[in-house]
Amino acid sequence: MCSIIVGDLVKLLPPFSSKHVYEVKAVSGAYLTLYREKEHKDLVIYIKCLQKIN
């Protein structure tokens, strides 16, 4: 798994939706806080459920 830092763009891996691109707002241990434009709430998710976009 590549290193993910604040500001990176990521997608969720299956079985979660992989259509949307999220920006990493915060890193806290094995969890990330993600932001997506037009969303009402931030998403907190386990790092292994993500794919980094290069």
C-alpha positions as a Markdown table, in Angstrom:
| # | Residue | x | y | z |
|---|---|---|---|---|
| 1 | Met | 0.0 | 0.0 | 0.0 |
| 2 | Cys | 1.4 | 3.4 | -1.0 |
| 3 | Ser | 1.6 | 6.2 | 1.5 |
| 4 | Ile | -1.5 | 8.4 | 1.7 |
| 5 | Ile | -1.1 | 12.0 | 2.9 |
| 6 | Val | -3.4 | 15.0 | 3.3 |
| 7 | Gly | -4.4 | 16.4 | 0.0 |
| 8 | Asp | -4.2 | 13.1 | -2.0 |
| 9 | Leu | -7.1 | 12.1 | -4.2 |
| 10 | Val | -8.5 | 8.6 | -3.5 |
| 11 | Lys | -11.3 | 6.3 | -4.6 |
| 12 | Leu | -13.1 | 3.7 | -2.5 |
| 13 | Leu | -12.5 | 0.0 | -3.4 |
| 14 | Pro | -15.3 | -2.5 | -4.0 |
| 15 | Pro | -17.8 | -3.3 | -2.5 |
| 16 | Phe | -18.0 | 0.5 | -1.8 |
| 17 | Ser | -18.7 | 3.0 | -4.6 |
| 18 | Ser | -15.7 | 3.5 | -6.8 |
| 19 | Lys | -17.2 | 6.2 | -9.0 |
| 20 | His | -16.5 | 9.2 | -6.7 |
| 21 | Val | -13.1 | 10.8 | -6.1 |
| 22 | Tyr | -12.4 | 12.0 | -2.5 |
| 23 | Glu | -9.8 | 14.3 | -1.1 |
| 24 | Val | -8.0 | 13.3 | 2.1 |
| 25 | Lys | -8.6 | 15.9 | 4.8 |
| 26 | Ala | -6.9 | 14.2 | 7.7 |
| 27 | Val | -5.0 | 11.1 | 8.6 |
| 28 | Ser | -5.5 | 9.5 | 12.0 |
| 29 | Gly | -3.7 | 6.2 | 12.4 |
| 30 | Ala | -5.3 | 3.6 | 10.1 |
| 31 | Tyr | -8.2 | 5.9 | 9.3 |
| 32 | Leu | -8.7 | 8.8 | 6.9 |
| 33 | Thr | -11.2 | 11.6 | 6.8 |
| 34 | Leu | -12.3 | 12.2 | 3.3 |
| 35 | Tyr | -14.0 | 15.1 | 1.6 |
| 36 | Arg | -16.1 | 15.2 | -1.6 |
| 37 | Glu | -17.6 | 18.4 | -3.1 |
| 38 | Lys | -21.4 | 18.6 | -2.6 |
| 39 | Glu | -21.4 | 16.1 | 0.3 |
| 40 | His | -23.0 | 17.2 | 3.5 |
| 41 | Lys | -20.7 | 15.2 | 5.8 |
| 42 | Asp | -17.1 | 14.0 | 5.7 |
| 43 | Leu | -16.4 | 10.3 | 5.4 |
| 44 | Val | -14.1 | 8.5 | 7.8 |
| 45 | Ile | -12.9 | 5.1 | 6.5 |
| 46 | Tyr | -10.2 | 2.5 | 7.1 |
| 47 | Ile | -7.1 | 3.0 | 4.8 |
| 48 | Lys | -7.3 | -0.5 | 3.3 |
| 49 | Cys | -10.6 | 0.4 | 1.7 |
| 50 | Leu | -9.0 | 3.0 | -0.6 |
| 51 | Gln | -7.1 | 3.3 | -3.8 |
| 52 | Lys | -4.8 | 6.3 | -4.3 |
| 53 | Ile | -5.1 | 8.1 | -7.6 |
| 54 | Asn | -1.8 | 9.1 | -9.1 |
